[in-house]
Amino acid sequence: MVSFEDMQTFVEVADGGGITVAARRLGLPKSIVSRRLVRLESELGVQLLARTTRGASLTEAGVSFREHAARMCLEMDIAREEMLPTGELRGRLRVAVPSSFGPGHFAPALAELARRHPLLQLHAHYSDRYVDLVAEGFDCGIRVGYLQDSNLTARKIGAFAAGLFANPEYLRVHGVPQKPSDLLDHQAILQGTESWKLSDGSRTVVVNGQGRFKADSAVGIAEGTAAGLGVAALPVVIAQSYVTAGALVPIMAEYSLPEIGVYIVRPPGSHVSRKVRVLIDFFVERFSANSGTGRRDVG
């Protein structure tokens, strides 16, 4: 008889592209995952995976069986969720969280969610690097900024206000920009090659700044700006503590920048697990209740 856990393990391996990803997602040693795969292939009498040093690929039989197995696993997950008492969550929920915002803004909410659901195993991974949710075995992730993953399903849960900031001493030496074109005479501190879209209420101007200092996190950009390396567009919630300390001041306050979206993203699929649904609803509630999240005023 084919074991359901063996079948579920096979689906994780097939979707993740290898045993390592599946083991991480299932929270199991790789040896157990391998043993389950061997047992499943023995029960079915066919080879499902072609194993190589770089991972595992599905055989023709594996492709066919994966479709049937995935449907059965999905139906079982739905049945299990419907049988649980209302409000009770079980199992493991792995969430990828940006480290720049995570400790101060998302960590308290995740801790409260875990407190409300004592049977839930909530594993939060904090990093500003790009996280491949599928390959690394995450149920969902929190993304701040502009989404680039067209294959992910996203739900906007809130937004952060943004503004332009600089160090007071930098401004004393280099002058205070008054209009968008003035920014071209300043060092821009950026994450990559992004542009700044500045609006005065009647028109929007796009500024393609250039600079020698870049960082892949909002805190890294704030630190570079506070050190006097140039001008940066920052989320107000990140800049606020630097403004309070006198290391940054807002500039060109009469111009507004687009709000920075906050999203919960998940791998594609029609079925959203109850754990992820509860997480999304909880964060939407938290962001809507926090009226200061989108405020632009600082100082």
CSV table of N, CA and C in Angstrom, one decimal, residues 101-257:
chain,number,residue,atom,x,y,z
A,101,PHE,N,13.2,45.6,7.7
A,101,PHE,CA,11.9,46.0,8.3
A,101,PHE,C,11.5,45.0,9.4
A,102,GLY,N,12.0,43.8,9.3
A,102,GLY,CA,11.5,42.7,10.1
A,102,GLY,C,11.5,42.9,11.6
A,103,PRO,N,12.7,43.2,12.2
A,103,PRO,CA,12.8,43.2,13.6
A,103,PRO,C,11.8,44.3,14.2
A,104,GLY,N,11.7,45.4,13.6
A,104,GLY,CA,10.9,46.5,14.2
A,104,GLY,C,9.4,46.5,13.8
A,105,HIS,N,9.1,45.9,12.6
A,105,HIS,CA,7.8,46.1,12.1
A,105,HIS,C,7.0,44.7,11.9
A,106,PHE,N,7.7,43.7,11.6
A,106,PHE,CA,7.0,42.4,11.3
A,106,PHE,C,7.2,41.4,12.4
A,107,ALA,N,8.4,41.5,13.1
A,107,ALA,CA,8.6,40.5,14.2
A,107,ALA,C,7.6,40.5,15.3
A,108,PRO,N,7.2,41.7,15.8
A,108,PRO,CA,6.1,41.7,16.8
A,108,PRO,C,4.8,41.1,16.4
A,109,ALA,N,4.5,41.3,15.1
A,109,ALA,CA,3.2,40.7,14.6
A,109,ALA,C,3.3,39.2,14.5
A,110,LEU,N,4.5,38.7,14.0
A,110,LEU,CA,4.7,37.3,13.9
A,110,LEU,C,4.7,36.6,15.3
A,111,ALA,N,5.3,37.3,16.3
A,111,ALA,CA,5.3,36.7,17.6
A,111,ALA,C,3.9,36.7,18.2
A,112,GLU,N,3.1,37.7,17.9
A,112,GLU,CA,1.7,37.7,18.4
A,112,GLU,C,0.9,36.6,17.8
A,113,LEU,N,1.1,36.4,16.5
A,113,LEU,CA,0.4,35.3,15.8
A,113,LEU,C,0.7,34.0,16.4
A,114,ALA,N,2.0,33.8,16.7
A,114,ALA,CA,2.4,32.5,17.3
A,114,ALA,C,1.8,32.4,18.7
A,115,ARG,N,1.7,33.5,19.4
A,115,ARG,CA,1.1,33.5,20.8
A,115,ARG,C,-0.4,33.1,20.7
A,116,ARG,N,-1.1,33.6,19.7
A,116,ARG,CA,-2.5,33.3,19.6
A,116,ARG,C,-2.8,31.8,19.2
A,117,HIS,N,-1.8,31.2,18.5
A,117,HIS,CA,-2.0,29.8,18.0
A,117,HIS,C,-0.8,28.9,18.6
A,118,PRO,N,-1.0,28.4,19.8
A,118,PRO,CA,0.1,27.7,20.5
A,118,PRO,C,0.5,26.4,19.8
A,119,LEU,N,-0.4,25.8,18.9
A,119,LEU,CA,0.0,24.6,18.2
A,119,LEU,C,0.7,24.8,16.9
A,120,LEU,N,0.9,26.1,16.5
A,120,LEU,CA,1.5,26.4,15.3
A,120,LEU,C,3.0,26.6,15.4
A,121,GLN,N,3.8,25.9,14.6
A,121,GLN,CA,5.2,26.1,14.5
A,121,GLN,C,5.5,27.2,13.5
A,122,LEU,N,5.9,28.3,14.0
A,122,LEU,CA,6.1,29.5,13.1
A,122,LEU,C,7.6,29.7,13.0
A,123,HIS,N,8.2,29.5,11.8
A,123,HIS,CA,9.6,29.7,11.5
A,123,HIS,C,9.8,30.9,10.6
A,124,ALA,N,10.4,32.0,11.1
A,124,ALA,CA,10.6,33.2,10.4
A,124,ALA,C,12.1,33.3,10.0
A,125,HIS,N,12.4,33.6,8.7
A,125,HIS,CA,13.7,33.7,8.2
A,125,HIS,C,13.9,35.1,7.8
A,126,TYR,N,14.8,35.9,8.5
A,126,TYR,CA,15.1,37.3,8.2
A,126,TYR,C,16.3,37.5,7.3
A,127,SER,N,16.1,38.1,6.1
A,127,SER,CA,17.2,38.4,5.2
A,127,SER,C,16.7,39.4,4.2
A,128,ASP,N,17.6,40.3,3.8
A,128,ASP,CA,17.3,41.2,2.7
A,128,ASP,C,17.6,40.7,1.3
A,129,ARG,N,18.2,39.5,1.2
A,129,ARG,CA,18.5,39.0,-0.1
A,129,ARG,C,17.2,38.4,-0.7
A,130,TYR,N,17.3,38.3,-2.0
A,130,TYR,CA,16.1,37.7,-2.7
A,130,TYR,C,16.0,36.2,-2.2
A,131,VAL,N,14.8,35.8,-1.9
A,131,VAL,CA,14.5,34.5,-1.4
A,131,VAL,C,13.6,33.8,-2.4
A,132,ASP,N,14.0,32.7,-3.0
A,132,ASP,CA,13.2,31.9,-3.9
A,132,ASP,C,12.2,31.0,-3.0
A,133,LEU,N,11.0,31.4,-2.9
A,133,LEU,CA,10.1,30.7,-2.0
A,133,LEU,C,9.9,29.3,-2.3
A,134,VAL,N,9.8,28.9,-3.6
A,134,VAL,CA,9.6,27.5,-4.0
A,134,VAL,C,10.8,26.7,-3.7
A,135,ALA,N,12.0,27.2,-4.3
A,135,ALA,CA,13.2,26.4,-4.1
A,135,ALA,C,13.7,26.3,-2.7
A,136,GLU,N,13.4,27.3,-1.9
A,136,GLU,CA,13.9,27.2,-0.5
A,136,GLU,C,12.8,26.7,0.5
A,137,GLY,N,11.7,26.4,0.0
A,137,GLY,CA,10.7,25.7,0.8
A,137,GLY,C,9.9,26.6,1.8
A,138,PHE,N,9.6,27.8,1.4
A,138,PHE,CA,8.8,28.7,2.2
A,138,PHE,C,7.3,28.7,1.8
A,139,ASP,N,6.5,28.8,2.8
A,139,ASP,CA,5.0,28.9,2.6
A,139,ASP,C,4.6,30.2,2.0
A,140,CYS,N,5.3,31.3,2.5
A,140,CYS,CA,5.0,32.6,2.0
A,140,CYS,C,6.2,33.5,2.4
A,141,GLY,N,6.1,34.7,1.9
A,141,GLY,CA,7.1,35.7,2.2
A,141,GLY,C,6.5,37.1,2.3
A,142,ILE,N,7.2,38.0,3.0
A,142,ILE,CA,6.8,39.4,3.1
A,142,ILE,C,7.8,40.2,2.2
A,143,ARG,N,7.2,40.9,1.3
A,143,ARG,CA,8.1,41.7,0.4
A,143,ARG,C,7.7,43.2,0.5
A,144,VAL,N,8.7,44.0,0.6
A,144,VAL,CA,8.5,45.5,0.7
A,144,VAL,C,9.2,46.1,-0.6
A,145,GLY,N,8.4,46.9,-1.3
A,145,GLY,CA,8.9,47.5,-2.5
A,145,GLY,C,8.1,47.2,-3.7
A,146,TYR,N,8.7,47.0,-4.9
A,146,TYR,CA,8.1,46.7,-6.1
A,146,TYR,C,8.3,45.3,-6.5
A,147,LEU,N,7.2,44.6,-6.7
A,147,LEU,CA,7.3,43.1,-7.0
A,147,LEU,C,7.9,42.8,-8.4
A,148,GLN,N,8.8,41.9,-8.4
A,148,GLN,CA,9.3,41.5,-9.7
A,148,GLN,C,9.0,40.0,-10.1
A,149,ASP,N,8.3,39.3,-9.2
A,149,ASP,CA,8.0,37.9,-9.4
A,149,ASP,C,6.7,37.7,-10.0
A,150,SER,N,6.6,37.6,-11.3
A,150,SER,CA,5.3,37.5,-11.9
A,150,SER,C,4.6,36.1,-11.7
A,151,ASN,N,5.5,35.2,-11.3
A,151,ASN,CA,4.9,33.8,-11.1
A,151,ASN,C,4.4,33.6,-9.6
A,152,LEU,N,4.5,34.6,-8.8
A,152,LEU,CA,4.1,34.5,-7.4
A,152,LEU,C,2.7,35.2,-7.3
A,153,THR,N,1.9,34.7,-6.3
A,153,THR,CA,0.6,35.2,-6.0
A,153,THR,C,0.8,36.2,-4.9
A,154,ALA,N,0.4,37.5,-5.0
A,154,ALA,CA,0.7,38.5,-4.1
A,154,ALA,C,-0.6,39.1,-3.5
A,155,ARG,N,-0.6,39.5,-2.2
A,155,ARG,CA,-1.7,40.2,-1.6
A,155,ARG,C,-1.1,41.5,-0.9
A,156,LYS,N,-1.5,42.6,-1.3
A,156,LYS,CA,-1.0,43.9,-0.7
A,156,LYS,C,-1.7,44.0,0.7
A,157,ILE,N,-0.8,44.2,1.7
A,157,ILE,CA,-1.3,44.3,3.1
A,157,ILE,C,-1.1,45.7,3.7
A,158,GLY,N,-0.4,46.5,3.0
A,158,GLY,CA,-0.2,47.9,3.5
A,158,GLY,C,0.8,48.6,2.7
A,159,ALA,N,1.3,49.8,3.2
A,159,ALA,CA,2.3,50.6,2.5
A,159,ALA,C,3.1,51.4,3.5
A,160,PHE,N,4.3,51.7,3.1
A,160,PHE,CA,5.1,52.7,3.9
A,160,PHE,C,5.3,54.0,3.1
A,161,ALA,N,5.2,55.1,3.8
A,161,ALA,CA,5.4,56.4,3.1
A,161,ALA,C,6.9,56.5,2.9
A,162,ALA,N,7.3,57.3,1.9
A,162,ALA,CA,8.7,57.4,1.5
A,162,ALA,C,9.0,58.9,1.4
A,163,GLY,N,10.3,59.3,1.5
A,163,GLY,CA,10.7,60.7,1.3
A,163,GLY,C,12.2,60.7,1.0
A,164,LEU,N,12.7,61.9,0.7
A,164,LEU,CA,14.1,62.1,0.4
A,164,LEU,C,14.8,62.6,1.7
A,165,PHE,N,16.0,62.1,1.9
A,165,PHE,CA,16.7,62.5,3.1
A,165,PHE,C,18.2,62.7,2.8
A,166,ALA,N,18.9,63.4,3.6
A,166,ALA,CA,20.3,63.6,3.5
A,166,ALA,C,20.9,64.0,4.9
A,167,ASN,N,22.2,63.9,5.0
A,167,ASN,CA,22.9,64.3,6.2
A,167,ASN,C,23.1,65.8,6.3
A,168,PRO,N,22.8,66.4,7.4
A,168,PRO,CA,23.0,67.9,7.5
A,168,PRO,C,24.3,68.4,7.1
A,169,GLU,N,25.4,67.7,7.5
A,169,GLU,CA,26.7,68.2,7.1
A,169,GLU,C,26.9,68.1,5.6
A,170,TYR,N,26.4,67.0,5.0
A,170,TYR,CA,26.5,66.8,3.5
A,170,TYR,C,25.8,68.0,2.9
A,171,LEU,N,24.7,68.4,3.3
A,171,LEU,CA,23.9,69.5,2.7
A,171,LEU,C,24.7,70.8,2.9
A,172,ARG,N,25.3,71.0,4.0
A,172,ARG,CA,26.1,72.2,4.3
A,172,ARG,C,27.2,72.4,3.3
A,173,VAL,N,27.8,71.2,2.9
A,173,VAL,CA,29.0,71.3,2.0
A,173,VAL,C,28.5,71.3,0.5
A,174,HIS,N,27.5,70.5,0.2
A,174,HIS,CA,27.0,70.4,-1.2
A,174,HIS,C,25.8,71.2,-1.6
A,175,GLY,N,25.1,71.8,-0.6
A,175,GLY,CA,23.9,72.6,-0.9
A,175,GLY,C,22.7,71.7,-0.8
A,176,VAL,N,21.6,72.4,-0.6
A,176,VAL,CA,20.3,71.7,-0.4
A,176,VAL,C,19.5,71.8,-1.8
A,177,PRO,N,19.2,70.6,-2.3
A,177,PRO,CA,18.4,70.6,-3.6
A,177,PRO,C,17.0,71.1,-3.4
A,178,GLN,N,16.6,71.9,-4.3
A,178,GLN,CA,15.3,72.5,-4.2
A,178,GLN,C,14.2,72.0,-5.2
A,179,LYS,N,14.7,71.5,-6.3
A,179,LYS,CA,13.8,70.9,-7.3
A,179,LYS,C,14.4,69.6,-7.9
A,180,PRO,N,13.6,68.8,-8.6
A,180,PRO,CA,14.1,67.5,-9.1
A,180,PRO,C,15.4,67.6,-9.8
A,181,SER,N,15.5,68.6,-10.7
A,181,SER,CA,16.8,68.6,-11.5
A,181,SER,C,18.0,68.8,-10.7
A,182,ASP,N,17.9,69.5,-9.5
A,182,ASP,CA,19.0,69.7,-8.6
A,182,ASP,C,19.6,68.4,-8.2
A,183,LEU,N,18.8,67.3,-8.1
A,183,LEU,CA,19.3,66.0,-7.6
A,183,LEU,C,20.3,65.4,-8.5
A,184,LEU,N,20.4,65.8,-9.7
A,184,LEU,CA,21.4,65.3,-10.6
A,184,LEU,C,22.8,65.8,-10.3
A,185,ASP,N,22.9,66.8,-9.5
A,185,ASP,CA,24.2,67.4,-9.1
A,185,ASP,C,24.6,66.7,-7.8
A,186,HIS,N,23.9,65.7,-7.3
A,186,HIS,CA,24.2,65.1,-6.0
A,186,HIS,C,24.4,63.6,-6.2
A,187,GLN,N,25.2,63.0,-5.3
A,187,GLN,CA,25.3,61.6,-5.2
A,187,GLN,C,24.0,61.0,-4.8
A,188,ALA,N,23.5,60.0,-5.5
A,188,ALA,CA,22.3,59.3,-5.2
A,188,ALA,C,22.7,57.9,-4.5
A,189,ILE,N,22.1,57.6,-3.4
A,189,ILE,CA,22.3,56.3,-2.8
A,189,ILE,C,21.2,55.4,-3.1
A,190,LEU,N,21.4,54.3,-3.8
A,190,LEU,CA,20.4,53.5,-4.4
A,190,LEU,C,20.6,52.0,-4.0
A,191,GLN,N,19.5,51.2,-4.3
A,191,GLN,CA,19.6,49.8,-4.2
A,191,GLN,C,20.2,49.2,-5.4
A,192,GLY,N,19.8,49.8,-6.6
A,192,GLY,CA,20.2,49.2,-7.8
A,192,GLY,C,20.2,50.4,-8.9
A,193,THR,N,19.4,50.2,-9.9
A,193,THR,CA,19.3,51.2,-10.9
A,193,THR,C,17.9,51.9,-11.0
A,194,GLU,N,17.3,51.9,-9.8
A,194,GLU,CA,15.9,52.5,-9.8
A,194,GLU,C,15.9,54.0,-10.0
A,195,SER,N,14.7,54.5,-10.4
A,195,SER,CA,14.5,55.9,-10.6
A,195,SER,C,13.6,56.4,-9.4
A,196,TRP,N,13.7,57.7,-9.2
A,196,TRP,CA,12.9,58.4,-8.2
A,196,TRP,C,11.7,59.1,-9.0
A,197,LYS,N,10.5,58.9,-8.6
A,197,LYS,CA,9.4,59.6,-9.2
A,197,LYS,C,8.8,60.6,-8.2
A,198,LEU,N,9.1,61.9,-8.5
A,198,LEU,CA,8.7,63.0,-7.6
A,198,LEU,C,7.5,63.7,-8.2
A,199,SER,N,6.6,64.0,-7.3
A,199,SER,CA,5.3,64.6,-7.7
A,199,SER,C,5.1,65.9,-6.8
A,200,ASP,N,4.7,67.0,-7.5
A,200,ASP,CA,4.4,68.2,-6.7
A,200,ASP,C,2.9,68.4,-6.7
A,201,GLY,N,2.1,67.4,-7.1
A,201,GLY,CA,0.7,67.4,-7.1
A,201,GLY,C,0.1,67.7,-8.4
A,202,SER,N,0.9,68.3,-9.3
A,202,SER,CA,0.4,68.6,-10.6
A,202,SER,C,1.1,67.8,-11.7
A,203,ARG,N,2.3,67.5,-11.5
A,203,ARG,CA,3.1,66.7,-12.4
A,203,ARG,C,4.1,65.8,-11.7
A,204,THR,N,4.5,64.8,-12.4
A,204,THR,CA,5.5,63.8,-11.9
A,204,THR,C,6.8,63.9,-12.7
A,205,VAL,N,7.9,64.0,-12.0
A,205,VAL,CA,9.2,64.1,-12.7
A,205,VAL,C,10.0,62.8,-12.3
A,206,VAL,N,10.6,62.2,-13.3
A,206,VAL,CA,11.4,61.0,-13.0
A,206,VAL,C,12.9,61.4,-13.0
A,207,VAL,N,13.6,61.1,-11.9
A,207,VAL,CA,15.0,61.4,-11.8
A,207,VAL,C,15.8,60.1,-11.8
A,208,ASN,N,16.7,60.0,-12.7
A,208,ASN,CA,17.7,58.9,-12.7
A,208,ASN,C,19.0,59.3,-12.1
A,209,GLY,N,19.0,59.1,-10.8
A,209,GLY,CA,20.2,59.5,-10.1
A,209,GLY,C,21.4,58.6,-10.3
A,210,GLN,N,22.6,59.0,-10.0
A,210,GLN,CA,23.8,58.2,-10.1
A,210,GLN,C,24.6,58.4,-8.8
A,211,GLY,N,25.3,57.3,-8.4
A,211,GLY,CA,26.1,57.4,-7.2
A,211,GLY,C,27.0,56.3,-7.0
A,212,ARG,N,28.0,56.4,-6.1
A,212,ARG,CA,29.0,55.4,-6.0
A,212,ARG,C,28.7,54.4,-4.9
A,213,PHE,N,27.7,54.7,-4.1
A,213,PHE,CA,27.4,53.8,-2.9
A,213,PHE,C,26.0,53.2,-3.1
A,214,LYS,N,26.0,51.9,-3.1
A,214,LYS,CA,24.7,51.1,-3.2
A,214,LYS,C,24.6,50.1,-2.0
A,215,ALA,N,23.4,49.8,-1.7
A,215,ALA,CA,23.2,48.8,-0.7
A,215,ALA,C,21.9,48.0,-1.0
A,216,ASP,N,21.8,46.8,-0.6
A,216,ASP,CA,20.6,46.0,-0.9
A,216,ASP,C,19.6,45.9,0.3
A,217,SER,N,19.8,46.9,1.2
A,217,SER,CA,18.8,46.9,2.3
A,217,SER,C,18.5,48.4,2.6
A,218,ALA,N,17.3,48.7,3.1
A,218,ALA,CA,17.0,50.0,3.5
A,218,ALA,C,17.8,50.6,4.6
A,219,VAL,N,18.2,49.7,5.6
A,219,VAL,CA,19.1,50.2,6.6
A,219,VAL,C,20.5,50.5,6.1
A,220,GLY,N,21.0,49.7,5.2
A,220,GLY,CA,22.3,50.0,4.6
A,220,GLY,C,22.3,51.3,3.8
A,221,ILE,N,21.2,51.6,3.1
A,221,ILE,CA,21.0,52.9,2.5
A,221,ILE,C,21.0,54.0,3.5
A,222,ALA,N,20.2,53.8,4.6
A,222,ALA,CA,20.1,54.9,5.6
A,222,ALA,C,21.5,55.1,6.2
A,223,GLU,N,22.3,54.1,6.5
A,223,GLU,CA,23.6,54.2,7.1
A,223,GLU,C,24.5,55.0,6.2
A,224,GLY,N,24.5,54.7,4.9
A,224,GLY,CA,25.3,55.4,3.9
A,224,GLY,C,24.9,56.9,3.8
A,225,THR,N,23.6,57.2,3.9
A,225,THR,CA,23.1,58.5,3.8
A,225,THR,C,23.5,59.3,5.1
A,226,ALA,N,23.4,58.7,6.2
A,226,ALA,CA,23.7,59.3,7.5
A,226,ALA,C,25.2,59.6,7.6
A,227,ALA,N,26.1,58.8,6.9
A,227,ALA,CA,27.5,59.0,6.8
A,227,ALA,C,27.9,60.1,5.9
A,228,GLY,N,26.9,60.7,5.2
A,228,GLY,CA,27.2,61.9,4.3
A,228,GLY,C,27.6,61.5,2.9
A,229,LEU,N,27.2,60.3,2.4
A,229,LEU,CA,27.6,59.9,1.1
A,229,LEU,C,26.7,60.4,0.0
A,230,GLY,N,25.6,61.0,0.3
A,230,GLY,CA,24.7,61.5,-0.7
A,230,GLY,C,23.3,61.6,-0.2
A,231,VAL,N,22.4,61.6,-1.2
A,231,VAL,CA,20.9,61.8,-1.0
A,231,VAL,C,20.3,60.4,-1.2
A,232,ALA,N,19.2,60.1,-0.4
A,232,ALA,CA,18.5,58.8,-0.6
A,232,ALA,C,17.0,59.0,-0.5
A,233,ALA,N,16.3,58.1,-1.2
A,233,ALA,CA,14.9,58.0,-0.9
A,233,ALA,C,14.7,56.8,0.0
A,234,LEU,N,14.1,57.1,1.2
A,234,LEU,CA,13.9,56.1,2.2
A,234,LEU,C,12.5,56.0,2.7
A,235,PRO,N,12.1,54.8,3.2
A,235,PRO,CA,10.9,54.7,3.9
A,235,PRO,C,10.9,55.5,5.2
A,236,VAL,N,9.9,56.3,5.5
A,236,VAL,CA,9.9,57.1,6.6
A,236,VAL,C,10.1,56.3,7.9
A,237,VAL,N,9.6,55.1,8.0
A,237,VAL,CA,9.7,54.3,9.2
A,237,VAL,C,11.2,53.9,9.5
A,238,ILE,N,12.0,53.9,8.4
A,238,ILE,CA,13.4,53.6,8.6
A,238,ILE,C,14.2,54.8,8.9
A,239,ALA,N,13.8,55.9,8.2
A,239,ALA,CA,14.6,57.2,8.4
A,239,ALA,C,14.3,57.9,9.8
A,240,GLN,N,13.1,57.6,10.4
A,240,GLN,CA,12.7,58.3,11.6
A,240,GLN,C,13.7,58.3,12.7
A,241,SER,N,14.3,57.2,13.0
A,241,SER,CA,15.3,57.1,14.1
A,241,SER,C,16.5,58.0,13.8
A,242,TYR,N,16.9,58.0,12.6
A,242,TYR,CA,18.1,58.8,12.1
A,242,TYR,C,17.8,60.3,12.2
A,243,VAL,N,16.5,60.7,11.9
A,243,VAL,CA,16.1,62.0,12.0
A,243,VAL,C,16.1,62.5,13.4
A,244,THR,N,15.6,61.6,14.3
A,244,THR,CA,15.5,61.9,15.7
A,244,THR,C,16.9,62.1,16.3
A,245,ALA,N,17.9,61.3,15.8
A,245,ALA,CA,19.3,61.4,16.3
A,245,ALA,C,20.0,62.6,15.6
A,246,GLY,N,19.4,63.2,14.6
A,246,GLY,CA,20.1,64.4,14.0
A,246,GLY,C,21.0,64.0,12.8
A,247,ALA,N,21.0,62.7,12.5
A,247,ALA,CA,21.9,62.2,11.4
A,247,ALA,C,21.3,62.4,10.0
A,248,LEU,N,20.0,62.6,9.9
A,248,LEU,CA,19.3,62.8,8.7
A,248,LEU,C,18.3,63.9,8.8
A,249,VAL,N,18.1,64.6,7.7
A,249,VAL,CA,17.0,65.6,7.7
A,249,VAL,C,16.2,65.3,6.4
A,250,PRO,N,14.9,65.6,6.4
A,250,PRO,CA,14.1,65.4,5.2
A,250,PRO,C,14.4,66.6,4.3
A,251,ILE,N,14.4,66.4,3.0
A,251,ILE,CA,14.6,67.5,2.0
A,251,ILE,C,13.5,67.4,1.0
A,252,MET,N,13.3,68.5,0.3
A,252,MET,CA,12.3,68.7,-0.8
A,252,MET,C,10.9,68.1,-0.3
A,253,ALA,N,10.5,68.5,0.9
A,253,ALA,CA,9.2,67.9,1.4
A,253,ALA,C,8.0,68.3,0.6
A,254,GLU,N,8.1,69.3,-0.3
A,254,GLU,CA,7.0,69.7,-1.1
A,254,GLU,C,6.7,68.7,-2.2
A,255,TYR,N,7.7,67.8,-2.4
A,255,TYR,CA,7.5,66.7,-3.4
A,255,TYR,C,7.3,65.4,-2.7
A,256,SER,N,6.4,64.6,-3.3
A,256,SER,CA,6.1,63.3,-2.7
A,256,SER,C,6.6,62.2,-3.6
A,257,LEU,N,6.9,61.1,-3.0
A,257,LEU,CA,7.3,59.9,-3.7
A,257,LEU,C,6.2,58.8,-3.5
